[in-house]
PDB file of C-alpha atoms in Angstrom:
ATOM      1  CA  UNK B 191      -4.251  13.939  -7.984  1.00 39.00           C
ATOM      2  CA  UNK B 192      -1.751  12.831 -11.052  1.00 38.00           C
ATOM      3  CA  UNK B 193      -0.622  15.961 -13.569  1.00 39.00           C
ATOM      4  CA  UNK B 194      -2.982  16.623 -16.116  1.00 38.00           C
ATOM      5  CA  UNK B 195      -5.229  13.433 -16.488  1.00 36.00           C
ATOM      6  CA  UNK B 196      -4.878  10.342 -16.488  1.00 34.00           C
ATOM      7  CA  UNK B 197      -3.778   8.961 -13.052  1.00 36.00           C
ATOM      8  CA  UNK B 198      -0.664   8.244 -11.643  1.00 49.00           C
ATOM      9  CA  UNK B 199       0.264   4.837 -10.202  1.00 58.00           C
ATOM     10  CA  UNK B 200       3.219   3.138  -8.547  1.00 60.00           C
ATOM     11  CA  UNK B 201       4.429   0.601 -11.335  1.00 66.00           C
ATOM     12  CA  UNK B 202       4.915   3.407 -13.960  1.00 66.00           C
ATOM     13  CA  UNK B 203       7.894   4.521 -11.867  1.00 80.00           C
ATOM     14  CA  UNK B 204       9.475   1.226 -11.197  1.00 87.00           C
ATOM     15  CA  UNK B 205      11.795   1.545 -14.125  1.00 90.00           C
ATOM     16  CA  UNK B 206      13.035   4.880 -12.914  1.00 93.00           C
ATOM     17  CA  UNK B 207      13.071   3.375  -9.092  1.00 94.00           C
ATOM     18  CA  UNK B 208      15.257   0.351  -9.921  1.00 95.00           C
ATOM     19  CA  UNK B 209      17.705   2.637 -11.553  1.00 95.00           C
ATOM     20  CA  UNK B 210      17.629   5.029  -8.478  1.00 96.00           C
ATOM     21  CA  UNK B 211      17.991   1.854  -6.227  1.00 96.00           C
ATOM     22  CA  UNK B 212      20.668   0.607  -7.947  1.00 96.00           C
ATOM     23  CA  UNK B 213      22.971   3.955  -7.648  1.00 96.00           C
ATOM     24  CA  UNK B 214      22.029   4.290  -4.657  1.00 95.00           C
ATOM     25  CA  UNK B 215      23.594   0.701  -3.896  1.00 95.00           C
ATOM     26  CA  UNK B 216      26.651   2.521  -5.057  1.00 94.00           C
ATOM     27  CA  UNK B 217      26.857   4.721  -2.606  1.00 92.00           C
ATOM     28  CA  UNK B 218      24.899   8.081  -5.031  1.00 94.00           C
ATOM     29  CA  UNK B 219      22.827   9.521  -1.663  1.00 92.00           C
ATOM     30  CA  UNK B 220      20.897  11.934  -4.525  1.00 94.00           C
ATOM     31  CA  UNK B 221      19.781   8.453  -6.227  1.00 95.00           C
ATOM     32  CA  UNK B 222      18.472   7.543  -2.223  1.00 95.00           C
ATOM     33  CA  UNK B 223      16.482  10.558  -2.637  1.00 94.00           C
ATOM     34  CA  UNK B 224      15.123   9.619  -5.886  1.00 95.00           C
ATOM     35  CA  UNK B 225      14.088   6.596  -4.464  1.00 95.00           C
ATOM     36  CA  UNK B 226      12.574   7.886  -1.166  1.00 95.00           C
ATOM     37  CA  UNK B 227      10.390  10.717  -3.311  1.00 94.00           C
ATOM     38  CA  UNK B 228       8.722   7.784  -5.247  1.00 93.00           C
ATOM     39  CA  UNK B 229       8.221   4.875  -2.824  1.00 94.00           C
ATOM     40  CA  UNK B 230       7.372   7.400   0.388  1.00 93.00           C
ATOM     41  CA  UNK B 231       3.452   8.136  -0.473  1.00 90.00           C
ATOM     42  CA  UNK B 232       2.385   4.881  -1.049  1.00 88.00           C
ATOM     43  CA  UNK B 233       4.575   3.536   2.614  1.00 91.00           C
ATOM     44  CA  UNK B 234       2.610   6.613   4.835  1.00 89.00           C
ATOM     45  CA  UNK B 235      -0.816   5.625   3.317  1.00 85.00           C
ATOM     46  CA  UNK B 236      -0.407   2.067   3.831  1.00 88.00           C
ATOM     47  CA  UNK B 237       1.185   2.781   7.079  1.00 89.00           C
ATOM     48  CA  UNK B 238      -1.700   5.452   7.948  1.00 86.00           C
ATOM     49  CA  UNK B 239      -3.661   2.334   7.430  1.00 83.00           C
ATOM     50  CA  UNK B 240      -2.635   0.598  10.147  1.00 85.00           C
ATOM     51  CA  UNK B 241      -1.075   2.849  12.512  1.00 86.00           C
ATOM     52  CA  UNK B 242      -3.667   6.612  12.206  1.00 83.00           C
ATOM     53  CA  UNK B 243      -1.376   9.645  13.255  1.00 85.00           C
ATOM     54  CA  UNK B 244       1.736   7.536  14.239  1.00 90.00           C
ATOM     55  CA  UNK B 245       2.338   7.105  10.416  1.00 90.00           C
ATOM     56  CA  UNK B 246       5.240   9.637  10.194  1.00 93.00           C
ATOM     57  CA  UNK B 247       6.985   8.496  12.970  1.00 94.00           C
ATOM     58  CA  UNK B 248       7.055   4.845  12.049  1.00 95.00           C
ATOM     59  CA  UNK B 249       7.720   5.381   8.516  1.00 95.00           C
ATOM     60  CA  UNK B 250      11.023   7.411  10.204  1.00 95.00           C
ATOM     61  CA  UNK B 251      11.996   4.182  11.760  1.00 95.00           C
ATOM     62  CA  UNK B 252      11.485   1.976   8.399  1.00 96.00           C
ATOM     63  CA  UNK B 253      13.505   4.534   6.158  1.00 96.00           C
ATOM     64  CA  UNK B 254      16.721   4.324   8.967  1.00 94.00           C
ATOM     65  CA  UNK B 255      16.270   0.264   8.261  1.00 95.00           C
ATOM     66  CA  UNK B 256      15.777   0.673   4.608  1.00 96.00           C
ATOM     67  CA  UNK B 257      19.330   2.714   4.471  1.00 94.00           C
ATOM     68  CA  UNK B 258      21.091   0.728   6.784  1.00 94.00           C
ATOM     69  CA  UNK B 259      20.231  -2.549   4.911  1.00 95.00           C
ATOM     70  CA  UNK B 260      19.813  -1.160   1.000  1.00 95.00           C
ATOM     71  CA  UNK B 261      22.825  -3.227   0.202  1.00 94.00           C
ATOM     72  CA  UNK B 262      21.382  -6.404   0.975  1.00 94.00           C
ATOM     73  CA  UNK B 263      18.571  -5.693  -1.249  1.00 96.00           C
ATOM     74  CA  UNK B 264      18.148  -7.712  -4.264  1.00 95.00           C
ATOM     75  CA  UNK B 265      15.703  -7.047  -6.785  1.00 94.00           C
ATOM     76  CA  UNK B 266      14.286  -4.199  -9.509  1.00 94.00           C
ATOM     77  CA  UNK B 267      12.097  -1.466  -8.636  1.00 94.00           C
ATOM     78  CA  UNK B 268       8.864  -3.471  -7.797  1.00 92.00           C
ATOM     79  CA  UNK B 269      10.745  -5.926  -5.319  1.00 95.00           C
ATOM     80  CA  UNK B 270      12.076  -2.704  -3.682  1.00 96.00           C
ATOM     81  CA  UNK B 271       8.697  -1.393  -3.201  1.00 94.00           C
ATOM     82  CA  UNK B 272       7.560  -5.168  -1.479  1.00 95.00           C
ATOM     83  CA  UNK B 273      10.988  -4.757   0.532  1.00 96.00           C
ATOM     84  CA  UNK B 274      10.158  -1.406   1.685  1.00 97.00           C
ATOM     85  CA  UNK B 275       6.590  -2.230   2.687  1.00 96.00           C
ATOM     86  CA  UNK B 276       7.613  -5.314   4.467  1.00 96.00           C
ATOM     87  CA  UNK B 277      10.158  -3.274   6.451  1.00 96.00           C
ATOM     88  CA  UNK B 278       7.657  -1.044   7.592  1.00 96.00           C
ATOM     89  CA  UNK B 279       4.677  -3.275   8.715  1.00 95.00           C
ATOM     90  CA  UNK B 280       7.046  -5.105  10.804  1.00 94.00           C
ATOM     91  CA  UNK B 281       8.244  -1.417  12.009  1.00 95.00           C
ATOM     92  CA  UNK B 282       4.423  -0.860  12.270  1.00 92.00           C
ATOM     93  CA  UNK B 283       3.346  -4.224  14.209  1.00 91.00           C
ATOM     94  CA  UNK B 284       5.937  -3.512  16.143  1.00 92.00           C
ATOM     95  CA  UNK B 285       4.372   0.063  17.377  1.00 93.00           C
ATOM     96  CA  UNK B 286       1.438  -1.822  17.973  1.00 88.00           C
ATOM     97  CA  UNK B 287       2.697  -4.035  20.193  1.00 89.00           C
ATOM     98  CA  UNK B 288       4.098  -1.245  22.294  1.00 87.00           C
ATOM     99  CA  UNK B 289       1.237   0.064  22.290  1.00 84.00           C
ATOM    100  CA  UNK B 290      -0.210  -2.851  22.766  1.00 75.00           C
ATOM    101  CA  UNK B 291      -3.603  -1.845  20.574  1.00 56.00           C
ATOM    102  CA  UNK B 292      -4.601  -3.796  17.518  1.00 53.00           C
ATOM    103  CA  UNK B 293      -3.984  -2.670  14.178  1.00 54.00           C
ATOM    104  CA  UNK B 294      -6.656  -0.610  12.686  1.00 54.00           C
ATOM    105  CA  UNK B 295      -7.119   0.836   9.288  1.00 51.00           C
ATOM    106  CA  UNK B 296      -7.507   4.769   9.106  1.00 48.00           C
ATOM    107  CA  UNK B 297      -7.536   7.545   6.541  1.00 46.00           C
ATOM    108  CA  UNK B 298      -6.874   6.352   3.053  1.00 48.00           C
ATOM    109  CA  UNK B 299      -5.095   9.387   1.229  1.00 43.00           C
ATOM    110  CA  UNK B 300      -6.614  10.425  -1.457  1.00 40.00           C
ATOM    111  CA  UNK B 301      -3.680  11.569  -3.287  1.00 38.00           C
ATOM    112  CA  UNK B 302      -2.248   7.844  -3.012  1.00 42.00           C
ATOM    113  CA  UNK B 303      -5.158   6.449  -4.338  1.00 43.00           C
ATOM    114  CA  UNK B 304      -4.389   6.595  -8.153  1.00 41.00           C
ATOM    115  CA  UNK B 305      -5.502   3.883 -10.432  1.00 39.00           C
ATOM    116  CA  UNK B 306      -5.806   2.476 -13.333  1.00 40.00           C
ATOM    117  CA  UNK B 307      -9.009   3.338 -15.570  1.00 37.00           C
ATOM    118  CA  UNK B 308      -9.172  -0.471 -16.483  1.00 39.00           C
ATOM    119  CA  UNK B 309      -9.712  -1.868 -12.544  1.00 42.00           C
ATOM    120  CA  UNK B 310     -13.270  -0.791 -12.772  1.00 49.00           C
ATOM    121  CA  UNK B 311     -14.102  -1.595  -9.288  1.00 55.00           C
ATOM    122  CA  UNK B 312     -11.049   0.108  -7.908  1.00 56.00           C
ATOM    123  CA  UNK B 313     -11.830   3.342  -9.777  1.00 52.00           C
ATOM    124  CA  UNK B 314     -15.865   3.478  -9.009  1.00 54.00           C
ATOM    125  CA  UNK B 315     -14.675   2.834  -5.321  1.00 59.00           C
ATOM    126  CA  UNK B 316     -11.734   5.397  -4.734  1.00 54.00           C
ATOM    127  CA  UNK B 317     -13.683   8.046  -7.203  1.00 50.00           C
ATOM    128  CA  UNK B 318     -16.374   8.186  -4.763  1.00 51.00           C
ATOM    129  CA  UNK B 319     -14.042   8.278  -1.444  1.00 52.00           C
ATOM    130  CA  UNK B 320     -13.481  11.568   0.260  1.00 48.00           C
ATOM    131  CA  UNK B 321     -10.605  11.612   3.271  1.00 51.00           C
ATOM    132  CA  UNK B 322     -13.401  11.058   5.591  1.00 48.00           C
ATOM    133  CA  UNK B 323     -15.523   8.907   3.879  1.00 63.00           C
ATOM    134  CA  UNK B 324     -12.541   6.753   3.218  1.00 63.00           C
ATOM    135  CA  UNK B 325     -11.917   6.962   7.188  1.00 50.00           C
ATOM    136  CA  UNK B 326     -15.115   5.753   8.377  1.00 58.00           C
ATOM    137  CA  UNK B 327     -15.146   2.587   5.718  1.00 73.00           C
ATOM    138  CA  UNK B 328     -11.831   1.219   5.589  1.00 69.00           C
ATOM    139  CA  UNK B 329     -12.035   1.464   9.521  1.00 64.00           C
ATOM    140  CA  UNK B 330     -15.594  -0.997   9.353  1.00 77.00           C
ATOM    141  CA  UNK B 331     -12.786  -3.650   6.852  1.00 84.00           C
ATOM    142  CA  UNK B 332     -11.933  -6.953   8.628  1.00 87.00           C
ATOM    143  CA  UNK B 333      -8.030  -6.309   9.253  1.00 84.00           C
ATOM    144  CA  UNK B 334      -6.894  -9.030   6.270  1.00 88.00           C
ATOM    145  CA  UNK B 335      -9.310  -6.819   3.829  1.00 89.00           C
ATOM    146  CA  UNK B 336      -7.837  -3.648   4.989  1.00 87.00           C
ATOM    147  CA  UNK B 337      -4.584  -4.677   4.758  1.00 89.00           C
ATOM    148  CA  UNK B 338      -4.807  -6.174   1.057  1.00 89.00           C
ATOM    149  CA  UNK B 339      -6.738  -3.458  -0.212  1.00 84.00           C
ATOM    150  CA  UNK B 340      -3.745  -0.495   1.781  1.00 84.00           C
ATOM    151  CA  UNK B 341      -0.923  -2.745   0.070  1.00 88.00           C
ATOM    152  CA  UNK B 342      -2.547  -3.502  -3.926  1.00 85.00           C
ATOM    153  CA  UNK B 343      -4.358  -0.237  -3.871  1.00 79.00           C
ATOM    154  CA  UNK B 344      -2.132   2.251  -2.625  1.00 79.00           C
ATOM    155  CA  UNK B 345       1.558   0.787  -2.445  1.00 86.00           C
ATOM    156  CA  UNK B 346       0.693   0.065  -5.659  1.00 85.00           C
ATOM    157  CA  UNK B 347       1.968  -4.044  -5.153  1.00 90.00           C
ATOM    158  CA  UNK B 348       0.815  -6.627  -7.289  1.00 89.00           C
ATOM    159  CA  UNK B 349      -0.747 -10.018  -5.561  1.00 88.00           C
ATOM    160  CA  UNK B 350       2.021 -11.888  -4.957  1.00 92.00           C
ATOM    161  CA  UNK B 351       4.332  -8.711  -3.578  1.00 93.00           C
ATOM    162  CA  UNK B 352       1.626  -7.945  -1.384  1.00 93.00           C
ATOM    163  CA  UNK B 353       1.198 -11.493  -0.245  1.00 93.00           C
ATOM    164  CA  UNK B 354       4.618 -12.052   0.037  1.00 94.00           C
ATOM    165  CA  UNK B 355       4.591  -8.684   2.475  1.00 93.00           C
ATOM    166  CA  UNK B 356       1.715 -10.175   4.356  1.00 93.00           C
ATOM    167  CA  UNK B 357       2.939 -13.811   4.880  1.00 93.00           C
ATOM    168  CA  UNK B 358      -0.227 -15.282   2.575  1.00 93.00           C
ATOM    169  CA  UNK B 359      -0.804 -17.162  -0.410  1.00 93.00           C
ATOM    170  CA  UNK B 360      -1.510 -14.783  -2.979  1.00 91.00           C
ATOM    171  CA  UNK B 361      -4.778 -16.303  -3.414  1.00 92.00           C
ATOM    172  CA  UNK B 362      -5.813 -14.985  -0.478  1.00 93.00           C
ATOM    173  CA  UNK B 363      -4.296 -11.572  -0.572  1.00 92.00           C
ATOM    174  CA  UNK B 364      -6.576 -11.265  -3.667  1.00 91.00           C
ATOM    175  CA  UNK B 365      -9.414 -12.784  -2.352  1.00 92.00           C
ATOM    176  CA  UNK B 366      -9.214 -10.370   1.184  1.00 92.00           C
ATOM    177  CA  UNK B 367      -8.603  -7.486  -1.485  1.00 89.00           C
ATOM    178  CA  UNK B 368     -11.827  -8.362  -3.757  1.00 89.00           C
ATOM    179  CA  UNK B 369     -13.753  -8.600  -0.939  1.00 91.00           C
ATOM    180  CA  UNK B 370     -12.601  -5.374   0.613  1.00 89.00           C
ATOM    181  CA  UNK B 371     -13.521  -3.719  -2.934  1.00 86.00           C
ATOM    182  CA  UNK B 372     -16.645  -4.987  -2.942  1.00 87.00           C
ATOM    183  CA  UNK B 373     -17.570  -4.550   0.660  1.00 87.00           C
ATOM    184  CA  UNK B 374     -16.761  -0.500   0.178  1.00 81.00           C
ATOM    185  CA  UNK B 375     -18.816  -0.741  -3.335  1.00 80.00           C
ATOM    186  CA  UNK B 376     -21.784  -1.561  -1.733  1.00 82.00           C
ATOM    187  CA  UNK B 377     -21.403   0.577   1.099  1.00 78.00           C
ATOM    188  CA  UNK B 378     -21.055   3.280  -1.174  1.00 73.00           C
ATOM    189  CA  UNK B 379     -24.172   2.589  -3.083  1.00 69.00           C
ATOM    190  CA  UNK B 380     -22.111   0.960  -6.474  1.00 52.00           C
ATOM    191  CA  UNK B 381     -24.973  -1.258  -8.163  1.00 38.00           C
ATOM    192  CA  UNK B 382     -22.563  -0.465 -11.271  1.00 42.00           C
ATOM    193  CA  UNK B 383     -19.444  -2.062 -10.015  1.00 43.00           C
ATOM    194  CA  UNK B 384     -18.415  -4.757 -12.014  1.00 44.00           C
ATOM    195  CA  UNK B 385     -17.789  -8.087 -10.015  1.00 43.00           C
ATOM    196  CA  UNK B 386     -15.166 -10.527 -12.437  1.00 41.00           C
ATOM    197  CA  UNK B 387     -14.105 -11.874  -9.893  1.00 39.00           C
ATOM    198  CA  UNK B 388      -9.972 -11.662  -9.011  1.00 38.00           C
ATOM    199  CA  UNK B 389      -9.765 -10.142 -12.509  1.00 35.00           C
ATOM    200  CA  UNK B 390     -10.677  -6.734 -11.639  1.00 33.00           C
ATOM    201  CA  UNK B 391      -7.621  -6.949  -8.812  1.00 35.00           C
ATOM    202  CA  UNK B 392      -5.012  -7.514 -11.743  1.00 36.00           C
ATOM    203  CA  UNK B 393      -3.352 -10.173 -13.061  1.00 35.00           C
ATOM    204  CA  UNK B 394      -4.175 -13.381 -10.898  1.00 35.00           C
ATOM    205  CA  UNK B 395      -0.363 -14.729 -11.454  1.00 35.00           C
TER     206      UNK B 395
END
């Protein structure tokens, strides 16, 4: 998991990833680096989500897009992670369609599952998920629950990135998420988990 302690999430890089983004802009291919190393484990767990085993390959196809179209991007280091995960679920659905199977969600990494002590339900749920555990559950999600949950849990997006990624009103990109939560709480025996309602996804902006 994160160094020494306390978890490590997503957002605490984006200062550091606008920076990289924005040298990278300028033609700096170490600063591309930079910027792959940070956003790359949160894309290949979402896209393990969706895709199983074909992750690798289809996160492959969304980093060739990402390069050839970086200077087009607008934004700071959170809009560059929504960018990057809306490149690759549409590099994803595609797949899918190929293989004409419907999207299903798979293993949930455990090292991309960092969070924040204060989301209480996200941290009874992900400390109680093993690899396989996490398999077997996110797999039993309606798709719109697995896909919120893949996007604000381990991309690391807030509610309207990830519903901006998904084509839905954030409202119910938090809703699908909360629900998700919840579902895998009970599942996993959580009497304890909290249930605020949106709260305990974030901000509800």
């Amino acid at each position: 998991m994160g160094q020494g302690g306390e978890p490590r999430r997503a957002q605490a890089y984006d200062g550091e990833l606008g920076a990289a983004v924005a040298r990278a802009q300028d033609g700096d291919e170490a600063a591309f680096a930079v910027a792959y190393r940070i956003v790359q484990p949160g894309l290949l767990g979402y896209l393990r989500g969706i895709v199983g085993d074909d992750a690798e390959d289809v996160a492959s196809d969304a980093w060739l897009e990402i390069a050839r179209d970086l200077g087009r991007f607008k934004g700071d280091g959170a809009g560059f992670r929504g960018w990057t995960a809306t490149i690759a679920r549409h590099r994803a659905l595609d797949h899918l369609r190929r293989l004409r199977v419907r999207p299903r969600a798979a293993t949930l990494e455990q090292d991309v599952l960092d969070l924040p002590g204060r989301y209480d339900t996200h941290d009874q749920v992900v400390e109680s998920l093993s690899t396989e555990r996490a398999l077997e559950l996110v797999r039993e999600l309606p798709r719109d629950q697995a896909e919120a949950v893949l996007l604000r849990v381990v991309v690391g997006l807030d509610g309207p990135a990830a519903a901006r990624v998904l084509g839905k009103r954030p409202g119910a990109v938090r809703t699908a998420a909360h629900r998700g939560l919840k579902r895998l709480a009970r599942r996993l025996g959580g009497e304890g988990v909290t249930d605020d309602g949106p709260r305990t996804l974030g901000e509800s902006t």
